[in-house]
CSV table of C-alpha atoms and ligand atoms in Angstrom, one decimal:
chain,number,residue,atom,x,y,z
A,1,MET,CA,34.5,122.3,61.9
A,2,ARG,CA,30.8,121.7,61.4
A,3,VAL,CA,30.3,117.9,61.4
A,4,LEU,CA,27.1,115.9,60.9
A,5,PHE,CA,27.6,112.6,62.8
A,6,VAL,CA,25.1,109.9,61.6
A,7,SER,CA,24.4,106.8,63.5
A,8,SER,CA,21.7,104.1,63.9
A,9,GLU,CA,22.2,104.0,67.7
A,10,VAL,CA,23.3,106.5,70.3
A,11,ALA,CA,23.6,105.9,74.0
A,12,PRO,CA,21.8,106.4,76.3
A,13,LEU,CA,18.8,106.7,74.0
A,14,ILE,CA,19.2,103.3,72.4
A,15,LYS,CA,22.0,100.8,72.5
A,16,THR,CA,22.7,97.4,71.1
A,17,GLY,CA,26.5,97.5,71.1
A,18,GLY,CA,29.6,99.5,71.1
A,19,LEU,CA,28.5,101.7,68.2
A,20,ALA,CA,26.0,103.5,70.6
A,21,ASP,CA,28.8,104.2,73.1
A,22,VAL,CA,31.0,105.7,70.4
A,23,SER,CA,28.1,107.7,68.9
A,24,ALA,CA,27.6,109.4,72.3
A,25,ALA,CA,31.2,109.8,73.4
A,26,LEU,CA,33.0,110.8,70.1
A,27,PRO,CA,30.7,113.8,69.2
A,28,SER,CA,30.9,115.0,72.8
A,29,ALA,CA,34.8,114.8,72.7
A,30,LEU,CA,34.8,116.6,69.4
A,31,ARG,CA,32.7,119.4,70.8
A,32,ARG,CA,35.2,119.7,73.7
A,33,LEU,CA,37.8,120.3,71.0
A,34,GLY,CA,35.7,123.1,69.6
A,35,ASP,CA,34.0,121.3,66.7
A,36,ASP,CA,30.3,122.0,66.0
A,37,VAL,CA,29.0,118.4,65.9
A,38,ARG,CA,25.4,117.4,65.5
A,39,VAL,CA,24.1,113.9,65.7
A,40,LEU,CA,21.5,112.4,63.3
A,41,MET,CA,19.6,109.2,64.2
A,42,PRO,CA,16.2,107.5,63.6
A,43,GLY,CA,13.2,108.2,65.7
A,44,TYR,CA,12.6,104.7,67.1
A,45,SER,CA,9.8,104.5,69.7
A,46,GLN,CA,12.4,104.1,72.4
A,47,VAL,CA,14.2,107.3,71.3
A,48,LEU,CA,11.1,109.4,71.1
A,49,ARG,CA,10.0,108.2,74.6
A,50,ALA,CA,13.4,109.1,76.0
A,51,LEU,CA,13.6,112.6,74.6
A,52,GLU,CA,12.6,115.2,77.1
A,53,SER,CA,11.7,117.9,74.6
A,54,PHE,CA,12.2,118.6,70.9
A,55,LYS,CA,11.0,121.0,68.2
A,56,VAL,CA,10.1,120.3,64.6
A,57,GLU,CA,13.0,121.5,62.5
A,58,ALA,CA,11.7,120.5,59.0
A,59,PHE,CA,9.0,118.6,57.2
A,60,PHE,CA,9.8,116.4,54.2
A,61,SER,CA,7.4,115.0,51.6
A,62,GLY,CA,8.0,113.5,48.2
A,63,VAL,CA,11.6,112.4,48.9
A,64,ASP,CA,12.0,109.6,46.4
A,65,GLU,CA,9.7,106.7,47.4
A,66,PHE,CA,10.1,107.3,51.2
A,67,PRO,CA,7.0,108.0,53.4
A,68,ASN,CA,6.7,111.6,54.6
A,69,PHE,CA,8.8,112.4,57.6
A,70,ARG,CA,9.8,115.2,60.0
A,71,LEU,CA,13.1,116.2,61.5
A,72,PHE,CA,13.0,116.9,65.2
A,73,ALA,CA,15.7,119.0,66.9
A,74,SER,CA,16.6,118.0,70.4
A,75,VAL,CA,19.7,117.6,72.5
A,76,LEU,CA,21.6,114.7,74.0
A,77,PRO,CA,22.2,114.5,77.8
A,78,ASP,CA,25.7,115.9,77.5
A,79,GLY,CA,24.5,118.9,75.4
A,80,VAL,CA,25.3,117.7,71.9
A,81,PRO,CA,22.6,118.8,69.5
A,82,LEU,CA,20.6,115.9,68.1
A,83,TRP,CA,18.4,115.5,65.1
A,84,VAL,CA,15.9,112.7,65.0
A,85,ILE,CA,14.0,111.4,62.0
A,86,ASP,CA,10.4,111.1,62.8
A,87,CYS,CA,8.9,108.6,60.4
A,88,PRO,CA,6.5,106.5,62.4
A,89,GLU,CA,5.8,104.1,59.5
A,90,LEU,CA,9.5,103.0,59.4
A,91,PHE,CA,10.8,103.5,62.9
A,92,GLN,CA,8.0,103.4,65.5
A,93,ARG,CA,7.3,99.7,66.3
A,94,ASP,CA,7.6,97.2,69.1
A,95,GLY,CA,10.7,95.0,69.1
A,96,GLY,CA,14.3,95.7,68.4
A,97,ILE,CA,15.8,98.4,66.3
A,98,TYR,CA,17.1,96.0,63.6
A,99,GLN,CA,15.0,92.9,64.3
A,100,ASP,CA,11.5,92.0,65.5
A,101,GLY,CA,10.8,90.4,68.9
A,102,LYS,CA,11.7,87.0,67.5
A,103,GLY,CA,15.1,88.1,66.3
A,104,LYS,CA,14.3,88.3,62.6
A,105,ASP,CA,15.5,91.2,60.6
A,106,TRP,CA,12.8,93.7,59.8
A,107,PRO,CA,11.9,93.1,56.2
A,108,ASP,CA,12.0,96.8,55.3
A,109,ASN,CA,15.5,97.4,56.8
A,110,ALA,CA,16.8,98.6,53.4
A,111,LEU,CA,14.1,101.3,53.3
A,112,ARG,CA,14.5,102.2,57.0
A,113,PHE,CA,18.3,102.7,56.8
A,114,GLY,CA,18.0,103.9,53.2
A,115,LEU,CA,16.0,106.8,54.7
A,116,LEU,CA,18.6,107.4,57.5
A,117,SER,CA,21.3,107.5,54.7
A,118,LYS,CA,19.2,109.8,52.5
A,119,VAL,CA,18.4,112.3,55.2
A,120,ALA,CA,22.1,112.6,56.0
A,121,ALA,CA,22.9,113.2,52.3
A,122,ILE,CA,20.2,115.8,52.1
A,123,LEU,CA,21.5,117.7,55.2
A,124,GLY,CA,25.0,117.5,53.7
A,125,GLY,CA,23.9,118.5,50.2
A,126,THR,CA,23.1,121.8,48.5
A,127,GLU,CA,19.3,121.5,48.8
A,128,SER,CA,19.1,121.1,52.6
A,129,PRO,CA,16.1,123.0,54.1
A,130,VAL,CA,18.1,123.4,57.3
A,131,GLU,CA,20.2,126.5,57.8
A,132,TRP,CA,23.1,124.7,59.5
A,133,LYS,CA,25.3,123.1,56.8
A,134,PRO,CA,27.9,120.5,57.7
A,135,GLU,CA,31.5,120.8,56.3
A,136,VAL,CA,31.9,117.0,56.8
A,137,VAL,CA,29.4,114.1,57.1
A,138,HIS,CA,30.6,111.3,59.3
A,139,CYS,CA,28.8,108.0,58.6
A,140,ASN,CA,28.9,104.9,60.8
A,141,ASP,CA,28.5,101.3,59.7
A,142,TRP,CA,26.2,99.8,57.0
A,143,GLN,CA,23.1,101.6,58.2
A,144,THR,CA,24.5,104.9,56.9
A,145,GLY,CA,26.4,103.3,54.0
A,146,LEU,CA,24.3,104.8,51.2
A,147,THR,CA,25.0,108.4,52.4
A,148,PRO,CA,28.4,108.6,50.6
A,149,ALA,CA,26.8,107.1,47.4
A,150,TYR,CA,23.9,109.7,47.4
A,151,MET,CA,26.3,112.5,48.1
A,152,HIS,CA,28.8,111.4,45.4
A,153,PHE,CA,26.0,111.8,42.8
A,154,SER,CA,24.9,115.2,44.2
A,155,PRO,CA,27.5,117.8,43.1
A,156,GLY,CA,28.4,120.3,45.8
A,157,SER,CA,27.8,118.0,48.7
A,158,ALA,CA,30.1,118.0,51.7
A,159,PRO,CA,32.9,115.3,51.9
A,160,CYS,CA,32.1,112.1,53.8
A,161,VAL,CA,34.0,109.9,56.3
A,162,MET,CA,32.8,106.3,56.7
A,163,THR,CA,33.7,104.5,59.9
A,164,VAL,CA,33.5,100.7,60.1
A,165,HIS,CA,32.7,99.5,63.5
A,166,ASN,CA,32.2,95.9,62.4
A,167,LEU,CA,32.8,94.7,58.8
A,168,ALA,CA,30.8,91.5,59.5
A,169,PHE,CA,27.6,93.5,59.2
A,170,GLN,CA,27.2,94.8,55.6
A,171,GLY,CA,23.5,95.5,54.9
A,172,VAL,CA,23.2,93.4,51.7
A,173,PHE,CA,19.8,93.6,49.9
A,174,PRO,CA,18.3,92.4,46.6
A,175,PRO,CA,19.2,94.4,43.5
A,176,GLN,CA,15.7,95.8,43.0
A,177,MET,CA,16.4,98.0,46.1
A,178,VAL,CA,18.7,100.1,43.9
A,179,SER,CA,15.8,101.7,42.1
A,180,GLU,CA,13.5,101.6,45.1
A,181,LEU,CA,16.0,103.6,47.0
A,182,ALA,CA,16.6,105.9,43.9
A,183,LEU,CA,20.2,105.2,43.6
A,184,PRO,CA,21.7,106.0,40.2
A,185,ALA,CA,21.8,102.9,38.1
A,186,GLU,CA,25.5,103.4,37.4
A,187,SER,CA,26.2,103.0,41.2
A,188,PHE,CA,25.2,99.3,40.8
A,189,HIS,CA,28.5,98.1,39.6
A,190,PRO,CA,31.4,96.1,41.2
A,191,HIS,CA,33.2,99.5,41.2
A,192,GLY,CA,30.4,100.9,43.3
A,193,ALA,CA,27.6,99.5,45.5
A,194,GLU,CA,27.2,96.1,44.0
A,195,PHE,CA,28.3,93.1,45.9
A,196,TYR,CA,28.1,89.9,43.8
A,197,GLY,CA,24.7,90.8,42.3
A,198,ASN,CA,23.2,92.4,45.4
A,199,LEU,CA,23.2,95.9,46.8
A,200,SER,CA,25.6,96.3,49.7
A,201,PHE,CA,25.1,99.4,51.9
A,202,LEU,CA,28.5,99.0,53.5
A,203,LYS,CA,30.3,98.6,50.2
A,204,ALA,CA,28.7,101.7,48.9
A,205,GLY,CA,29.9,103.6,51.9
A,206,LEU,CA,33.5,102.2,51.6
A,207,TYR,CA,33.6,102.9,47.9
A,208,TYR,CA,32.2,106.4,47.8
A,209,ALA,CA,33.3,107.9,51.0
A,210,ASN,CA,36.2,110.4,50.8
A,211,HIS,CA,37.9,108.7,53.8
A,212,VAL,CA,37.4,105.4,55.5
A,213,THR,CA,38.3,104.8,59.1
A,214,THR,CA,38.0,101.8,61.4
A,215,VAL,CA,38.2,101.6,65.1
A,216,SER,CA,41.7,100.3,65.7
A,217,PRO,CA,45.0,100.4,63.8
A,218,THR,CA,45.3,96.6,63.8
A,219,TYR,CA,41.8,96.1,62.5
A,220,ALA,CA,42.5,98.5,59.7
A,221,GLU,CA,45.3,96.2,58.6
A,222,GLU,CA,43.3,93.0,59.2
A,223,ILE,CA,40.3,94.0,57.0
A,224,GLN,CA,42.7,94.2,54.1
A,225,THR,CA,43.3,90.5,54.3
A,226,GLU,CA,41.2,87.6,53.1
A,227,ALA,CA,40.8,86.2,56.7
A,228,LEU,CA,39.0,89.3,58.0
A,229,GLY,CA,38.0,91.3,54.9
A,230,PHE,CA,34.6,89.6,54.6
A,231,GLY,CA,34.9,89.8,50.8
A,232,LEU,CA,35.7,93.5,50.9
A,233,GLN,CA,39.5,93.1,51.3
A,234,GLY,CA,40.2,94.0,47.7
A,235,LEU,CA,38.3,97.3,47.9
A,236,LEU,CA,39.9,98.1,51.2
A,237,LYS,CA,43.4,97.4,50.0
A,238,ASN,CA,42.8,99.7,47.0
A,239,ARG,CA,41.7,102.4,49.5
A,240,SER,CA,44.5,101.8,51.9
A,241,LYS,CA,45.9,105.3,51.4
A,242,SER,CA,42.6,106.8,52.6
A,243,LEU,CA,42.0,104.2,55.3
A,244,THR,CA,42.9,105.0,58.9
A,245,GLY,CA,42.6,103.0,62.2
A,246,ILE,CA,41.8,105.1,65.2
A,247,LEU,CA,41.3,103.3,68.5
A,248,ASN,CA,38.0,104.1,70.3
A,249,GLY,CA,38.2,105.8,73.6
A,250,ILE,CA,35.8,105.1,76.5
A,251,ASP,CA,33.5,107.4,78.4
A,252,ASP,CA,35.7,107.8,81.4
A,253,SER,CA,33.1,109.6,83.4
A,254,GLU,CA,30.6,106.8,83.0
A,255,TRP,CA,33.2,104.1,83.4
A,256,ASN,CA,35.0,105.3,86.5
A,257,PRO,CA,35.3,103.1,89.6
A,258,ALA,CA,35.7,106.2,91.8
A,259,SER,CA,32.2,107.5,91.0
A,260,ASP,CA,30.2,104.6,89.4
A,261,PRO,CA,26.8,104.5,91.1
A,262,ALA,CA,26.4,100.8,90.1
A,263,LEU,CA,29.2,99.8,92.5
A,264,THR,CA,28.8,98.9,96.1
A,265,GLN,CA,31.9,100.8,97.0
A,266,ALA,CA,34.1,103.2,95.1
A,267,TYR,CA,37.8,102.6,94.7
A,268,THR,CA,40.8,104.1,92.8
A,269,ALA,CA,44.2,102.9,91.7
A,270,GLN,CA,45.6,104.4,95.0
A,271,LYS,CA,42.9,103.0,97.2
A,272,MET,CA,41.8,99.6,96.1
A,273,ALA,CA,40.1,98.3,99.2
A,274,GLY,CA,36.6,98.9,97.7
A,275,LYS,CA,37.2,96.4,94.9
A,276,ALA,CA,36.8,93.5,97.4
A,277,ALA,CA,33.4,94.8,98.5
A,278,ASN,CA,32.3,94.8,94.9
A,279,LYS,CA,33.5,91.2,94.5
A,280,ARG,CA,31.5,90.2,97.5
A,281,ALA,CA,28.4,92.1,96.3
A,282,LEU,CA,28.7,90.4,92.8
A,283,GLN,CA,29.1,87.0,94.3
A,284,LYS,CA,26.0,87.5,96.6
A,285,HIS,CA,23.9,89.1,93.8
A,286,MET,CA,24.7,86.3,91.4
A,287,GLY,CA,24.3,83.4,93.9
A,288,LEU,CA,28.0,82.5,93.9
A,289,GLN,CA,29.8,81.3,97.0
A,290,VAL,CA,31.2,84.3,98.8
A,291,ASP,CA,35.0,83.8,98.7
A,292,ALA,CA,37.5,86.6,98.6
A,293,GLU,CA,40.4,84.4,97.4
A,294,VAL,CA,38.9,82.4,94.5
A,295,PRO,CA,39.8,83.9,91.1
A,296,LEU,CA,36.5,85.2,89.7
A,297,PHE,CA,36.4,85.4,85.9
A,298,GLY,CA,33.8,87.7,84.4
A,299,LEU,CA,32.4,88.1,80.9
A,300,VAL,CA,29.9,90.6,79.4
A,301,SER,CA,29.2,90.1,75.8
A,302,ARG,CA,26.9,89.4,72.9
A,303,PHE,CA,26.7,85.6,72.8
A,304,THR,CA,28.1,85.1,69.3
A,305,HIS,CA,30.8,83.1,67.5
A,306,GLN,CA,32.7,86.3,67.0
A,307,LYS,CA,33.1,86.9,70.8
A,308,GLY,CA,34.4,83.3,71.4
A,309,VAL,CA,31.7,82.7,74.1
A,310,ASP,CA,31.5,79.1,72.8
A,311,ILE,CA,35.1,78.4,73.8
A,312,VAL,CA,34.6,80.0,77.2
A,313,LEU,CA,31.7,77.6,77.8
A,314,GLU,CA,33.9,74.7,76.6
A,315,ILE,CA,36.7,75.3,79.1
A,316,ALA,CA,34.5,76.4,82.0
A,317,PRO,CA,34.4,73.0,83.7
A,318,GLN,CA,38.2,72.8,83.7
A,319,LEU,CA,38.5,76.3,85.1
A,320,ILE,CA,36.1,75.4,87.9
A,321,ALA,CA,38.0,72.2,88.6
A,322,ASP,CA,41.1,74.3,89.0
A,323,HIS,CA,39.2,76.3,91.6
A,324,ALA,CA,37.8,79.4,90.0
A,325,GLN,CA,34.4,81.1,89.6
A,326,LEU,CA,32.7,82.4,86.5
A,327,VAL,CA,30.1,85.0,85.9
A,328,LEU,CA,28.5,85.5,82.5
A,329,LEU,CA,26.2,88.3,81.3
A,330,GLY,CA,24.9,88.5,77.7
A,331,SER,CA,22.4,87.2,75.2
A,332,GLY,CA,22.3,86.1,71.6
A,333,ASP,CA,22.9,82.7,70.1
A,334,ALA,CA,20.2,80.3,71.5
A,335,THR,CA,22.6,77.3,71.8
A,336,MET,CA,25.2,79.4,73.7
A,337,GLN,CA,22.4,80.7,76.0
A,338,SER,CA,21.2,77.2,76.8
A,339,ASP,CA,24.7,75.8,77.2
A,340,ALA,CA,25.5,78.7,79.6
A,341,MET,CA,22.4,78.0,81.6
A,342,GLU,CA,23.2,74.3,81.8
A,343,LEU,CA,26.7,75.2,83.0
A,344,ALA,CA,25.2,77.3,85.8
A,345,ARG,CA,22.9,74.4,86.8
A,346,ASN,CA,25.9,72.0,86.8
A,347,PHE,CA,28.1,74.2,88.9
A,348,PRO,CA,25.8,76.0,91.4
A,349,GLY,CA,27.7,78.5,93.5
A,350,GLN,CA,30.6,78.4,91.0
A,351,VAL,CA,29.1,79.6,87.8
A,352,ALA,CA,26.4,82.2,87.5
A,353,VAL,CA,24.7,83.3,84.3
A,354,MET,CA,22.4,86.2,83.5
A,355,ILE,CA,20.8,86.1,80.1
A,356,GLY,CA,19.8,89.6,79.0
A,357,PHE,CA,21.1,93.1,78.8
A,358,ASP,CA,21.8,94.8,82.1
A,359,GLU,CA,23.8,98.0,82.2
A,360,GLY,CA,24.1,98.1,86.0
A,361,LEU,CA,25.2,94.5,86.3
A,362,SER,CA,27.8,95.0,83.5
A,363,HIS,CA,29.4,97.7,85.6
A,364,LEU,CA,29.3,95.5,88.7
A,365,ILE,CA,30.9,92.6,86.8
A,366,GLU,CA,33.7,94.8,85.6
A,367,ALA,CA,34.3,95.9,89.2
A,368,GLY,CA,33.6,92.7,91.1
A,369,SER,CA,35.5,90.2,88.9
A,370,ASP,CA,39.2,89.6,89.2
A,371,ILE,CA,39.9,88.7,85.6
A,372,PHE,CA,37.9,89.7,82.5
A,373,LEU,CA,37.4,87.3,79.6
A,374,MET,CA,37.3,88.6,76.0
A,375,PRO,CA,38.5,85.9,73.7
A,376,SER,CA,37.0,87.4,70.5
A,377,ARG,CA,37.9,85.6,67.2
A,378,PHE,CA,38.0,89.1,65.7
A,379,GLU,CA,37.4,92.4,67.4
A,380,PRO,CA,37.3,95.8,65.6
A,381,CYS,CA,38.0,97.6,68.8
A,382,GLY,CA,36.1,96.3,71.8
A,383,LEU,CA,35.3,98.3,74.8
A,384,ASN,CA,35.0,95.9,77.6
A,385,GLN,CA,38.7,95.1,77.7
A,386,MET,CA,39.3,98.9,78.3
A,387,TYR,CA,36.6,99.1,80.9
A,388,SER,CA,38.1,96.2,82.7
A,389,GLN,CA,41.6,97.7,82.8
A,390,ARG,CA,40.1,100.9,84.2
A,391,TYR,CA,38.3,98.8,86.9
A,392,GLY,CA,41.5,97.0,87.9
A,393,THR,CA,40.3,93.7,86.4
A,394,PRO,CA,43.0,92.5,84.1
A,395,PRO,CA,41.6,91.1,80.8
A,396,ILE,CA,42.4,88.0,78.9
A,397,VAL,CA,42.2,88.7,75.2
A,398,HIS,CA,42.8,87.0,71.9
A,399,ALA,CA,45.6,88.7,69.9
A,400,THR,CA,43.3,90.4,67.4
A,401,GLY,CA,42.2,93.9,66.3
A,402,GLY,CA,41.6,96.5,69.0
A,403,LEU,CA,42.4,93.9,71.7
A,404,VAL,CA,46.1,93.8,70.8
A,405,ASP,CA,46.1,97.6,70.5
A,406,SER,CA,44.7,98.1,74.0
A,407,VAL,CA,46.1,95.3,76.2
A,408,VAL,CA,49.7,94.7,77.0
A,409,ASP,CA,50.5,91.0,77.7
A,410,TYR,CA,52.2,90.4,81.1
A,411,ASN,CA,55.7,89.1,81.1
A,412,GLU,CA,58.8,90.1,83.0
A,413,ALA,CA,59.9,92.7,80.5
A,414,THR,CA,56.5,94.4,80.2
A,415,LEU,CA,56.1,94.3,83.9
A,416,ASP,CA,59.5,95.9,84.4
A,417,LYS,CA,58.6,98.7,82.0
A,418,GLY,CA,55.3,99.3,83.9
A,419,GLU,CA,53.3,98.4,80.7
A,420,ALA,CA,51.7,95.0,81.4
A,421,THR,CA,48.0,95.2,81.9
A,422,GLY,CA,46.6,91.8,81.0
A,423,PHE,CA,47.0,88.5,79.2
A,424,VAL,CA,47.1,88.1,75.4
A,425,PHE,CA,46.9,84.7,73.6
A,426,ASP,CA,47.4,83.8,70.0
A,427,ASP,CA,46.1,80.3,69.7
A,428,MET,CA,42.3,80.7,69.2
A,429,THR,CA,41.4,77.3,70.5
A,430,PRO,CA,39.9,76.0,73.8
A,431,GLN,CA,43.3,74.9,74.8
A,432,GLY,CA,44.8,78.3,73.9
A,433,LEU,CA,42.3,80.1,76.0
A,434,LEU,CA,42.6,77.6,78.9
A,435,SER,CA,46.4,77.9,79.1
A,436,CYS,CA,46.0,81.7,79.2
A,437,ALA,CA,43.3,81.6,81.8
A,438,GLN,CA,45.5,79.2,83.9
A,439,ARG,CA,48.4,81.6,83.5
A,440,ALA,CA,46.2,84.5,84.7
A,441,ALA,CA,44.8,82.5,87.7
A,442,THR,CA,48.4,81.6,88.7
A,443,THR,CA,49.5,85.3,88.4
A,444,TYR,CA,46.4,86.4,90.4
A,445,ARG,CA,47.8,84.5,93.4
A,446,ASP,CA,51.0,86.6,93.2
A,447,LYS,CA,49.6,89.7,94.9
A,448,LYS,CA,52.6,91.9,94.1
A,449,VAL,CA,52.5,91.3,90.4
A,450,TRP,CA,48.7,91.4,90.4
A,451,SER,CA,48.7,94.8,92.0
A,452,ALA,CA,51.1,96.1,89.4
A,453,LEU,CA,48.9,94.8,86.6
A,454,GLN,CA,45.9,96.5,88.2
A,455,PHE,CA,47.7,99.7,88.7
A,456,ASN,CA,49.1,99.8,85.2
A,457,GLY,CA,45.6,99.3,83.7
A,458,MET,CA,43.9,101.7,85.9
A,459,SER,CA,46.5,104.4,85.2
A,460,LYS,CA,46.2,104.1,81.4
A,461,ASP,CA,44.5,106.9,79.5
A,462,PHE,CA,41.6,105.4,77.6
A,463,GLY,CA,39.8,108.8,77.2
A,464,TRP,CA,38.6,110.1,73.9
A,465,GLN,CA,40.7,113.2,73.6
A,466,LYS,CA,43.6,111.8,71.5
A,467,SER,CA,41.3,109.8,69.2
A,468,ALA,CA,39.0,112.8,68.7
A,469,GLU,CA,42.0,114.9,67.7
A,470,LYS,CA,42.8,112.3,65.0
A,471,TYR,CA,39.2,112.4,63.7
A,472,HIS,CA,39.4,116.2,63.6
A,473,GLU,CA,42.6,116.0,61.6
A,474,ILE,CA,40.9,113.9,59.0
A,475,TYR,CA,37.9,116.2,58.8
A,476,ALA,CA,40.2,119.2,58.4
A,477,SER,CA,42.2,117.5,55.6
A,478,LEU,CA,39.0,116.7,53.7
A,479,SER,CA,37.5,120.1,53.9
A,480,ASP,CA,40.9,121.6,52.8
A,481,SER,CA,40.8,119.3,49.8
A,482,VAL,CA,37.4,120.4,48.4
B,1,ADP,P1,30.2,95.0,70.4
B,1,ADP,O1,29.9,96.4,70.0
B,1,ADP,O2,30.8,94.2,69.3
B,1,ADP,O3,29.0,94.2,71.0
B,1,ADP,P2,32.0,96.1,72.4
B,1,ADP,O4,32.9,95.5,73.4
B,1,ADP,O5,32.6,97.1,71.4
B,1,ADP,O6,31.3,95.0,71.6
B,1,ADP,O7,30.8,96.9,73.1
B,1,ADP,C1,29.8,96.2,73.8
B,1,ADP,C2,29.1,97.2,74.7
B,1,ADP,O8,27.8,96.7,75.0
B,1,ADP,C3,29.9,97.4,75.9
B,1,ADP,O9,29.5,98.7,76.5
B,1,ADP,C4,29.3,96.3,76.8
B,1,ADP,O10,29.4,96.5,78.2
B,1,ADP,C5,27.9,96.3,76.4
B,1,ADP,N1,27.2,95.0,76.6
B,1,ADP,C6,27.2,94.0,75.8
B,1,ADP,N2,26.4,93.0,76.2
B,1,ADP,C7,25.8,93.5,77.3
B,1,ADP,C8,24.8,93.0,78.3
B,1,ADP,N3,24.3,91.8,78.1
B,1,ADP,N4,24.4,93.8,79.3
B,1,ADP,C9,24.9,95.0,79.4
B,1,ADP,N5,25.9,95.6,78.6
B,1,ADP,C10,26.3,94.8,77.6
């Protein structure tokens, strides 16, 4: 299958979250299955700087109201062909890819990601200047949501798959953007791209795509409910026959404790000795007391309400009083950041906090911690809980979305069956998390059970192969039906 994979972020070129990891790993896995996948993304300054070489594939002018732009052809580090939209006016600027340096959304985001959506639609349509024609266009999140709408109104276009990585982000803009982005007026309708009087990129994608997927089976169910549907549950319920949940995989060559260059010492499920050296290194690096026995809880996360970082901060003093250590890496909400820093000041040697984004440290935390914390209020899939299982660091997770689909709670029965890999709690309150963390800390002291949990997690297959096969089946069924 020829597949155009469209994403606003692709690791390692640019990453703000799990979408970038998926956008690197899934195309690569699909190519291993024999699909001809090409990735399309915006030419942010960071991306153009990171590209080693490229050639100009096409030049575009007079596309609706968009500035002139070029399409560069290049290649991702693992050999996947890459197309980059070179439109300096929209993409080359200092600051983040969605927000300026102060954390404010760029005021022209509708135009920026309208262009990304439009280019994908052109490449998947009948008027593409590029020779290579996709049989399916695979869109990801709101930044590509208008692609299915543009394609729906362009007869002869390839079918589209729309994947939701997080329904909380919808790309909602004022109604005048409908004409500015040259969408047909008839698309601005509750049965279309309109969301309570505004233009919703994500809703457009969910409405017009031929098939919708999301990143775990449980999340696919949850988004059809009022609690987690963010106002789109009705549409998603109507589309339930063409809505599939496929659990993300992880890049198991990058996230492999046997070969991870960020670790002090390598280790495997069979030879675990190196894990202790990583704990020592992490404690030293972060200014924690070096103590092999104390249970060390780790967290790597965006600091947001979604991720439950607030309740981690709330229970931290009690955890420390029970004799534990805590290491936190992340950034986001200003109050959470300052609360975390205050906690570190109040508990020197017991709590360490690093505000920022640090890929290497995130690997060391996965390896050096004993227990990983991921109490998300909702979680479409989540990657860190999979990384932590692979690194022999049993996770504590809230029973939601991809977390329940990827972690098996420890009890006697699951241990006997060789399935237990972590700790799952239902009650999303500080008390609920604390009881679960205490249960984990007690279990940690039972070395035999702990080794079994570590072994089970490390032996689990979190690779992309199975998931890529499921995406391939969806592509094939869509191209059969046109
Ligand atoms: P989300 O995409 O919702 O942020 P995921 O768990 O799906 O959450 O993916 C987050 C990804 O970003 C993981 O690869 C995680 O390790 C990484 N990450 C998040 N925050 C940081 C940080 N501060 N430093 C390094 N990596 C981070």
